[in-house]
Amino acid sequence: MTAPSQPHVGDQYVLPTGKDDAARLDIIHAVYGPVSRKALEAAEISGASRVADIGCGTGTIARWMASRMGPAGRVDAIDIAPQQIEVAGTIPPETGSASIHYHLGSAYEPGLPEHAFDVVFCRLVLCHLKEPGNAVAQMASLLKPGGRLVLVDMDLRDTFTMPPCPFYQAYIDECVIPYQTKINVDYSVGRRLPQLLMGAGLSTDAVMVDQPVFREGPEKHLWEKTWTSALQRAVSEGVITMDRGLELIAGMERHTASPDVWVAVAKMFAVVGSADALR
Ligand SMILES: C[S@@+](CC[C@H](N)C(=O)[O-])C[C@H]1O[C@@H](n2cnc3c(N)ncnc32)[C@H](O)[C@@H]1O
């Protein structure tokens, strides 16, 4: 049994939702789609008949999973933000895909049937939660015997540029780290994914790590964009002033405007856990 869920915990999502963030989530999918798909292939997504996506955002990966499963399958995709569910519901899956059912729900209280899913997927949600272990235990409880849990999450401290940019490192040191400490989340939770699987009674069957590097395109500016969106919240928490935050972001933008600068985006970890231990 898992600890009783606490609906208020970790539900203060710090980024915009719905139409305001859909383009950024598309960039996230472009950048981190390959490692996510590789982990899902390792979890045998094509053979799955029922799949859950926890914290589905605008449904980018739910639609991809549905396309791999075929028309007899079913994807249940939940998110805590109604605006995400609203946008996701407006984007049709590819013809011939599994059906996708979007629901409002929390990672702590998914509201989905236990022991019913072949694959449960969760990307870039645990880093926003105060109790990721509690959420992973809930996800594990959704798995059929032999089912697979695929977790994808990051280490934001590993974001850097070549040649180096002091503004990037300063933003991490002066804003990202104090902010995560203040709101009690872990933006490097990717490194702890195997421990989280173990804590939920699952074995770790695969671990993958990916850190794409870009010299152009919107992908190159993903974290500048993300940090700009989150700055107001960091200022409200008192970890940085607006002037200093804007100065650091402007410094990053000046640096990365050059085609000679390459940006290594946050390192991403993907793990596949199996419920064999739950048999
Ligand atoms: C960075 S987005 C990732 C969305 C999607 N998984 C993807 O990879 O495109 C994080 C998502 O987690 C959702 N979220 C945050 N806290 C949550 C919670 N406690 N339960 C469920 N979803 C949550 C947010 O609303 C947001 O849609």
Short mmCIF file of C-alpha atoms and ligand atoms in Angstrom, two decimals:
data_model
loop_
_atom_site.label_atom_id
_atom_site.label_comp_id
_atom_site.label_asym_id
_atom_site.label_seq_id
_atom_site.Cartn_x
_atom_site.Cartn_y
_atom_site.Cartn_z
CA MET A 1 0.00 0.00 0.00
CA THR A 2 1.16 3.53 -0.65
CA ALA A 3 0.96 6.48 1.70
CA PRO A 4 -2.36 8.35 1.61
CA SER A 5 -2.34 10.82 -1.26
CA GLN A 6 -2.29 14.55 -0.58
CA PRO A 7 -4.01 16.41 -3.40
CA HIS A 8 -2.37 19.73 -2.51
CA VAL A 9 1.17 18.38 -2.68
CA GLY A 10 3.15 19.38 -5.75
CA ASP A 11 0.12 20.68 -7.54
CA GLN A 12 1.56 24.18 -7.88
CA TYR A 13 2.77 23.69 -11.43
CA VAL A 14 5.14 26.57 -12.18
CA LEU A 15 4.79 26.89 -15.97
CA PRO A 16 1.95 28.17 -18.16
CA THR A 17 -0.58 25.63 -19.48
CA GLY A 18 -2.96 25.21 -22.42
CA LYS A 19 -2.49 27.30 -25.58
CA ASP A 20 0.12 29.43 -23.77
CA ASP A 21 2.52 26.52 -23.49
CA ALA A 22 1.56 24.22 -26.39
CA ALA A 23 4.40 25.41 -28.67
CA ARG A 24 6.97 24.83 -25.90
CA LEU A 25 5.66 21.30 -25.30
CA ASP A 26 6.00 20.64 -29.04
CA ILE A 27 9.66 21.68 -28.78
CA ILE A 28 10.09 19.40 -25.76
CA HIS A 29 8.68 16.54 -27.82
CA ALA A 30 11.01 17.36 -30.72
CA VAL A 31 14.02 17.39 -28.37
CA TYR A 32 13.16 14.52 -26.04
CA GLY A 33 10.95 12.44 -28.35
CA PRO A 34 13.80 10.17 -29.50
CA VAL A 35 14.84 8.97 -26.02
CA SER A 36 11.17 8.68 -24.96
CA ARG A 37 10.32 6.58 -28.02
CA LYS A 38 13.37 4.38 -27.52
CA ALA A 39 12.30 3.65 -23.93
CA LEU A 40 8.73 2.98 -25.03
CA GLU A 41 9.95 0.59 -27.73
CA ALA A 42 11.99 -1.21 -25.05
CA ALA A 43 8.76 -1.43 -23.03
CA GLU A 44 7.08 -3.06 -26.07
CA ILE A 45 4.52 -0.34 -26.61
CA SER A 46 3.41 -1.82 -29.94
CA GLY A 47 2.13 -4.96 -28.22
CA ALA A 48 0.27 -3.05 -25.49
CA SER A 49 -3.51 -2.96 -25.45
CA ARG A 50 -4.00 -0.41 -22.64
CA VAL A 51 -1.62 2.40 -21.77
CA ALA A 52 -1.68 5.39 -19.37
CA ASP A 53 0.09 8.75 -19.78
CA ILE A 54 0.44 10.56 -16.45
CA GLY A 55 0.78 14.36 -16.73
CA CYS A 56 0.11 14.19 -20.47
CA GLY A 57 0.31 17.94 -21.18
CA THR A 58 -1.07 18.61 -24.66
CA GLY A 59 -0.92 14.91 -25.55
CA THR A 60 2.17 14.82 -27.79
CA ILE A 61 3.37 11.44 -26.53
CA ALA A 62 -0.14 10.06 -25.92
CA ARG A 63 -0.80 10.50 -29.66
CA TRP A 64 2.50 8.84 -30.59
CA MET A 65 1.78 5.87 -28.29
CA ALA A 66 -1.72 5.55 -29.75
CA SER A 67 -0.25 5.49 -33.28
CA ARG A 68 2.01 2.57 -32.32
CA MET A 69 -0.72 0.53 -30.65
CA GLY A 70 -3.27 0.28 -33.45
CA PRO A 71 -7.04 0.74 -33.43
CA ALA A 72 -7.88 -1.95 -30.86
CA GLY A 73 -5.84 -0.23 -28.14
CA ARG A 74 -6.78 2.41 -25.57
CA VAL A 75 -4.72 5.25 -24.07
CA ASP A 76 -5.88 6.97 -20.86
CA ALA A 77 -4.10 10.31 -20.55
CA ILE A 78 -4.44 12.44 -17.41
CA ASP A 79 -3.24 15.89 -16.41
CA ILE A 80 -3.88 18.11 -13.42
CA ALA A 81 -4.43 21.22 -15.57
CA PRO A 82 -7.80 21.49 -17.35
CA GLN A 83 -6.22 23.80 -19.97
CA GLN A 84 -3.83 21.00 -21.05
CA ILE A 85 -6.68 18.50 -21.37
CA GLU A 86 -8.68 21.05 -23.35
CA VAL A 87 -5.88 21.62 -25.90
CA ALA A 88 -5.01 17.89 -26.09
CA GLY A 89 -8.64 17.07 -26.88
CA THR A 90 -8.65 19.38 -29.90
CA ILE A 91 -5.78 17.51 -31.65
CA PRO A 92 -6.96 14.31 -33.36
CA PRO A 93 -4.81 11.16 -33.26
CA GLU A 94 -3.55 9.70 -36.54
CA THR A 95 -6.03 7.58 -38.46
CA GLY A 96 -5.82 3.96 -37.36
CA SER A 97 -4.52 4.84 -33.89
CA ALA A 98 -5.72 3.53 -30.54
CA SER A 99 -8.46 5.61 -28.92
CA ILE A 100 -7.28 8.31 -26.49
CA HIS A 101 -9.36 9.19 -23.41
CA TYR A 102 -8.29 12.39 -21.67
CA HIS A 103 -9.17 12.90 -18.00
CA LEU A 104 -8.40 15.45 -15.32
CA GLY A 105 -6.33 13.76 -12.63
CA SER A 106 -3.34 14.05 -10.35
CA ALA A 107 -0.25 11.85 -10.40
CA TYR A 108 -0.98 11.28 -6.70
CA GLU A 109 -4.58 10.26 -7.39
CA PRO A 110 -4.75 9.15 -11.03
CA GLY A 111 -8.38 8.00 -10.77
CA LEU A 112 -7.56 5.11 -13.15
CA PRO A 113 -8.19 1.39 -12.52
CA GLU A 114 -5.46 -0.55 -10.69
CA HIS A 115 -3.69 -3.52 -12.34
CA ALA A 116 -5.20 -2.61 -15.73
CA PHE A 117 -2.31 -1.19 -17.83
CA ASP A 118 0.38 -2.87 -19.93
CA VAL A 119 2.45 0.34 -20.02
CA VAL A 120 2.34 3.49 -17.87
CA PHE A 121 4.33 6.49 -19.09
CA CYS A 122 5.30 9.72 -17.33
CA ARG A 123 7.59 12.44 -18.77
CA LEU A 124 8.80 15.63 -17.09
CA VAL A 125 6.22 15.53 -14.30
CA LEU A 126 8.19 14.04 -11.38
CA CYS A 127 10.53 17.07 -11.43
CA HIS A 128 7.53 19.24 -10.50
CA LEU A 129 6.37 17.08 -7.58
CA LYS A 130 7.26 17.38 -3.92
CA GLU A 131 6.67 13.65 -3.42
CA PRO A 132 7.78 11.87 -6.60
CA GLY A 133 8.08 8.55 -4.75
CA ASN A 134 4.41 8.68 -3.82
CA ALA A 135 3.43 9.38 -7.43
CA VAL A 136 5.60 6.54 -8.78
CA ALA A 137 4.00 4.14 -6.29
CA GLN A 138 0.58 5.17 -7.61
CA MET A 139 1.76 4.58 -11.20
CA ALA A 140 3.12 1.13 -10.25
CA SER A 141 -0.27 0.20 -8.80
CA LEU A 142 -1.85 0.77 -12.23
CA LEU A 143 0.28 -1.93 -13.89
CA LYS A 144 -0.95 -5.37 -14.81
CA PRO A 145 1.36 -8.17 -13.61
CA GLY A 146 4.30 -7.98 -16.04
CA GLY A 147 3.41 -4.41 -17.01
CA ARG A 148 6.09 -1.76 -17.64
CA LEU A 149 6.50 1.72 -16.15
CA VAL A 150 8.44 4.19 -18.33
CA LEU A 151 9.69 7.31 -16.56
CA VAL A 152 11.46 10.13 -18.41
CA ASP A 153 12.93 13.02 -16.45
CA MET A 154 15.84 15.40 -16.43
CA ASP A 155 18.90 16.77 -14.74
CA LEU A 156 18.57 20.50 -15.34
CA ARG A 157 21.95 21.26 -13.74
CA ASP A 158 23.61 19.69 -16.77
CA THR A 159 22.45 22.37 -19.23
CA PHE A 160 25.43 24.17 -20.80
CA THR A 161 26.79 25.86 -23.90
CA MET A 162 29.92 25.42 -26.01
CA PRO A 163 31.77 27.79 -25.79
CA PRO A 164 30.65 28.32 -22.16
CA CYS A 165 28.20 31.06 -21.21
CA PRO A 166 28.56 32.44 -17.68
CA PHE A 167 24.91 33.59 -17.76
CA TYR A 168 23.64 30.01 -18.15
CA GLN A 169 25.61 28.78 -15.16
CA ALA A 170 24.68 31.87 -13.12
CA TYR A 171 20.98 31.31 -13.80
CA ILE A 172 21.26 27.72 -12.60
CA ASP A 173 23.22 28.76 -9.48
CA GLU A 174 21.23 31.89 -8.61
CA CYS A 175 17.72 30.86 -9.63
CA VAL A 176 17.15 27.19 -10.50
CA ILE A 177 18.86 25.66 -7.45
CA PRO A 178 17.50 28.13 -4.82
CA TYR A 179 14.03 27.91 -6.39
CA GLN A 180 13.86 24.11 -6.28
CA THR A 181 15.05 24.20 -2.67
CA LYS A 182 12.41 26.80 -1.80
CA ILE A 183 9.50 24.89 -3.34
CA ASN A 184 10.88 21.47 -2.39
CA VAL A 185 11.14 19.81 -5.80
CA ASP A 186 14.12 18.26 -7.61
CA TYR A 187 14.96 19.41 -11.15
CA SER A 188 17.63 16.70 -11.23
CA VAL A 189 15.23 13.89 -10.33
CA GLY A 190 16.23 12.08 -13.56
CA ARG A 191 19.29 10.73 -11.79
CA ARG A 192 17.08 9.13 -9.14
CA LEU A 193 14.67 7.29 -11.45
CA PRO A 194 16.03 3.77 -10.77
CA GLN A 195 15.77 4.45 -7.02
CA LEU A 196 12.17 5.58 -7.46
CA LEU A 197 11.35 2.39 -9.37
CA MET A 198 12.96 0.34 -6.63
CA GLY A 199 11.02 2.24 -3.96
CA ALA A 200 7.81 1.28 -5.75
CA GLY A 201 8.79 -2.42 -5.78
CA LEU A 202 9.72 -2.49 -9.48
CA SER A 203 12.88 -3.81 -11.09
CA THR A 204 14.82 -1.56 -13.50
CA ASP A 205 15.06 -3.24 -16.90
CA ALA A 206 16.65 -0.41 -18.91
CA VAL A 207 18.26 2.99 -18.34
CA MET A 208 18.89 5.46 -21.18
CA VAL A 209 20.51 8.88 -21.11
CA ASP A 210 20.35 11.53 -23.83
CA GLN A 211 21.65 15.08 -24.04
CA PRO A 212 20.94 16.57 -27.47
CA VAL A 213 23.06 19.53 -28.64
CA PHE A 214 21.78 22.26 -30.99
CA ARG A 215 23.37 25.11 -32.94
CA GLU A 216 20.11 26.51 -34.40
CA GLY A 217 16.33 26.33 -34.31
CA PRO A 218 13.81 26.69 -31.48
CA GLU A 219 15.30 23.64 -29.74
CA LYS A 220 18.48 25.60 -29.09
CA HIS A 221 16.52 28.18 -27.08
CA LEU A 222 14.26 25.74 -25.16
CA TRP A 223 15.64 26.54 -21.72
CA GLU A 224 15.88 30.30 -22.22
CA LYS A 225 12.17 30.16 -23.16
CA THR A 226 11.30 27.92 -20.21
CA TRP A 227 13.19 30.09 -17.72
CA THR A 228 11.55 33.24 -19.09
CA SER A 229 8.13 31.61 -18.49
CA ALA A 230 9.04 30.59 -14.94
CA LEU A 231 10.82 33.79 -13.89
CA GLN A 232 7.80 35.57 -12.42
CA ARG A 233 7.16 32.61 -10.09
CA ALA A 234 10.80 32.56 -8.98
CA VAL A 235 10.62 36.30 -8.28
CA SER A 236 7.41 35.80 -6.23
CA GLU A 237 9.21 33.14 -4.18
CA GLY A 238 11.94 35.72 -3.45
CA VAL A 239 14.84 33.72 -4.87
CA ILE A 240 15.90 36.30 -7.48
CA THR A 241 14.91 39.83 -8.52
CA MET A 242 13.15 40.43 -11.83
CA ASP A 243 15.99 42.73 -12.95
CA ARG A 244 18.67 40.12 -12.26
CA GLY A 245 16.65 37.33 -13.87
CA LEU A 246 16.07 39.39 -17.03
CA GLU A 247 19.74 40.41 -17.11
CA LEU A 248 20.80 36.74 -17.02
CA ILE A 249 18.29 35.68 -19.68
CA ALA A 250 19.32 38.58 -21.95
CA GLY A 251 22.96 37.50 -21.51
CA MET A 252 22.07 33.94 -22.55
CA GLU A 253 20.13 35.19 -25.59
CA ARG A 254 23.04 37.38 -26.74
CA HIS A 255 25.40 34.43 -26.42
CA THR A 256 23.23 31.85 -28.13
CA ALA A 257 22.30 34.19 -31.02
CA SER A 258 25.66 33.24 -32.56
CA PRO A 259 25.65 30.20 -34.88
CA ASP A 260 29.06 29.35 -33.45
CA VAL A 261 27.49 28.58 -30.07
CA TRP A 262 26.11 25.08 -29.43
CA VAL A 263 23.62 24.48 -26.61
CA ALA A 264 23.49 21.17 -24.75
CA VAL A 265 19.94 21.03 -23.40
CA ALA A 266 19.10 19.48 -20.01
CA LYS A 267 20.24 15.86 -19.81
CA MET A 268 17.30 13.46 -20.01
CA PHE A 269 17.03 10.05 -18.34
CA ALA A 270 14.56 7.36 -19.39
CA VAL A 271 14.02 4.17 -17.41
CA VAL A 272 11.88 1.11 -17.96
CA GLY A 273 10.68 -0.62 -14.82
CA SER A 274 8.83 -3.87 -14.70
CA ALA A 275 6.15 -5.14 -12.41
CA ASP A 276 7.53 -8.67 -12.31
CA ALA A 277 8.20 -8.18 -8.62
CA LEU A 278 4.47 -7.57 -8.17
CA ARG A 279 3.44 -10.91 -9.67
C1 LIG B 1 6.58 19.78 -18.59
S1 LIG B 1 4.91 19.31 -18.80
C2 LIG B 1 5.12 17.71 -19.60
C3 LIG B 1 3.91 17.28 -20.34
C4 LIG B 1 4.04 15.95 -21.07
N1 LIG B 1 4.29 14.85 -20.14
C5 LIG B 1 5.12 16.02 -22.13
O1 LIG B 1 6.18 15.43 -21.93
O2 LIG B 1 4.89 16.69 -23.14
C6 LIG B 1 4.41 18.84 -17.15
C7 LIG B 1 2.94 18.47 -17.08
O3 LIG B 1 2.65 17.91 -15.80
C8 LIG B 1 1.39 18.36 -15.37
N2 LIG B 1 1.35 18.21 -13.91
C9 LIG B 1 1.99 18.94 -12.98
N3 LIG B 1 1.72 18.47 -11.75
C10 LIG B 1 0.92 17.39 -11.93
C11 LIG B 1 0.31 16.46 -11.05
N4 LIG B 1 0.47 16.54 -9.72
N5 LIG B 1 -0.45 15.49 -11.57
C12 LIG B 1 -0.64 15.39 -12.92
N6 LIG B 1 -0.10 16.25 -13.80
C13 LIG B 1 0.68 17.22 -13.31
C14 LIG B 1 1.34 19.80 -15.87
O4 LIG B 1 0.04 20.32 -15.92
C15 LIG B 1 2.00 19.66 -17.23
O5 LIG B 1 1.05 19.39 -18.23
#
